[in-house]
Structure formats: C-alpha cells, structure tokens
Amino acid sequence: MRILLSNDDGYAAPGLSVLAQALRQIAEVIVVAPERNRSGASNSLTLDRPLRLNRLDADVYAVDGTPADCVNLALTGAVDARPDLVISGINAGENLGEDVLYSGTVAAAMEGALLGLPALAISQVAHAEPVDYGHAVRLVLELVQGCTRETLPRGTLLNVNVPQGSQLPRLQLTRLGRRHRDTVAIRQEDPRHRPVFWLGPIGSPGADAGPGTDFHAVGEGYASVTPIHTDLTAYSQLEDVGSWLATAAGRAV
Ligand code: MN
C-alpha cells in the first residue's frame, strides 16, 4: 500500500513526523506537506503564482503552498507514484463541528477525496504541551489496515478526532456538531497607534453538542469518526427554496 501523507501544521510538525515513522512500518509513505504552518487555510488553492516543490528526502516534499495545494500537486503529476490512500495529520488540536470548514487538516484529506481516493483526517485534541500522539498513531494504523480490507466509499473522507487520555480510546461514529459563535475580534494597536485585529478564538462547543455529535463523543473519551462528503447541497431545503423562489421570482422555476 502507498500512502500520501500531508497536514496543515507543516512538514516538520511532530504530529506528522511520528505518524510518518509509524506508517512506514506497514506501507510506502510519501510526505507532501506545507513548508510552514497553514492551519486555517481551508480548501484554498494557490492560483496567483507558481508553486515550488522542495524535495527534502527521497519521499519527503515541502511545498510553499496550502494543504490542498500539496495534495492536488501530489495527485496531479508532481509526484510519480499514485497513492492508494490520503492521510492528513496528525493535527495538533481538535477539528470538530464547523471547524472542518476552516481546517487545513480536513482540507488536505478532502482534496484527496475530491480526486477520487479514500481519505482520512486525524486530529489530536490537545490542551497542553507537549502533545502525546501515541493513541492517535495506534488508531490510524488500525484504520489503515481496515482500508485494505474494505475501502471507503468514493468522495467520502473520515474526520477522526482523538481525545487525550491514558487509555486507547474506543471509536464512536458521529455527526458534526456546532459551536457557539460567541467570540469577538481582539483589537490592538501597532507601534504607530493604528488599530490591528486578531480574529477571536474558536467558539465554545454547545450550540449542538449532544449525544451523537463529535463534540459529545470526544467529551466522553471516545475517538470520534465522522464521515464527511463534499456535496454541500441542502437537500432538505430543495422543496422550500423552490416554493420561495417561485414566489420571489413571480414565475415558475
Ligand atoms: Mn493545524
């Protein structure tokens, strides 16, 4: 099996290094990852300049682009070998609920899914340094071995979040929850007394964090596994929006 490994924390991030080392025991691993931390890059692609692929080792490449750039380049010709599976992580920090819309970790896996490969995004919940990736590594190895028995449906990726804890967590199949969007931008002044802003921290879980959600599973000590697909169509709204559109437009649609 050949695995393409990427992330959004950068090729030198500890979470990627420990996972690459472990995966090399069971598979051929090609690392194509951003040259620096691109957390929050989402699915963005770099279209306004060329990208440089720096070969750091026989099977390790650093790209001066986004996580999605890395996976796209690797799967569209910059790297000769076609992988069987795309893995992104291990991210330092959770990617739960609507985090997946902003996450570069999830985006790297999503790019793999969009290009027709089974894909897995793995994040380690982390409240303290140094982050312990041991359980997350074990779970990825289990899931990768599972992929050789039964492949994922096309166009679907698995978003896996691993809680901190002393024992290897059990898996729980979940749906995405939602956070409270309760943060405000942080205003500061630069040395010339002009205002600058930091976007506020991510909101607290709770808008939708009950049983069945990824937030709940991780809170209860389970490793959360959420299948995610890229079709954002609101199917449950098609009829209502059709009626609204007919009225709003004043003619049949
Ligand atoms: Mn990250």
Short mmCIF file of N, CA and C in Angstrom, two decimals, residues 7-11 33-39 49 62-65:
data_model
loop_
_atom_site.label_atom_id
_atom_site.label_comp_id
_atom_site.label_asym_id
_atom_site.label_seq_id
_atom_site.Cartn_x
_atom_site.Cartn_y
_atom_site.Cartn_z
N ASN A 7 -0.50 17.48 5.84
CA ASN A 7 -1.06 18.09 7.05
C ASN A 7 -1.21 19.58 6.80
N ASP A 8 -1.56 20.32 7.85
CA ASP A 8 -1.57 21.79 7.71
C ASP A 8 -0.61 22.45 8.70
N ASP A 9 0.00 21.67 9.57
CA ASP A 9 0.93 22.25 10.56
C ASP A 9 2.35 22.38 10.00
N GLY A 10 2.56 21.87 8.79
CA GLY A 10 3.88 21.95 8.17
C GLY A 10 4.61 20.63 8.22
N TYR A 11 5.51 20.42 7.24
CA TYR A 11 6.19 19.12 7.10
C TYR A 11 7.00 18.74 8.34
N ALA A 33 3.84 18.15 2.16
CA ALA A 33 3.21 18.98 3.19
C ALA A 33 3.68 20.43 3.05
N PRO A 34 2.92 21.36 3.61
CA PRO A 34 3.32 22.77 3.52
C PRO A 34 4.65 23.02 4.22
N GLU A 35 5.39 24.00 3.71
CA GLU A 35 6.71 24.27 4.30
C GLU A 35 6.59 25.00 5.64
N ARG A 36 5.40 25.54 5.93
CA ARG A 36 5.18 26.20 7.23
C ARG A 36 3.75 25.95 7.67
N ASN A 37 3.43 26.38 8.89
CA ASN A 37 2.10 26.14 9.42
C ASN A 37 1.04 26.89 8.62
N ARG A 38 0.08 26.14 8.07
CA ARG A 38 -1.02 26.75 7.30
C ARG A 38 -2.36 26.36 7.91
N SER A 39 -2.41 26.22 9.25
CA SER A 39 -3.67 25.91 9.91
C SER A 39 -4.70 26.99 9.58
N ARG A 49 0.37 32.40 -8.39
CA ARG A 49 1.82 32.26 -8.54
C ARG A 49 2.15 30.77 -8.68
N ALA A 62 8.39 19.46 0.64
CA ALA A 62 7.78 20.63 1.27
C ALA A 62 7.35 21.58 0.16
N VAL A 63 6.14 22.11 0.29
CA VAL A 63 5.55 22.97 -0.75
C VAL A 63 5.28 24.34 -0.15
N ASP A 64 5.60 25.39 -0.92
CA ASP A 64 5.31 26.75 -0.42
C ASP A 64 3.87 27.12 -0.76
N GLY A 65 2.95 26.26 -0.36
CA GLY A 65 1.54 26.46 -0.65
C GLY A 65 0.67 25.94 0.48
#
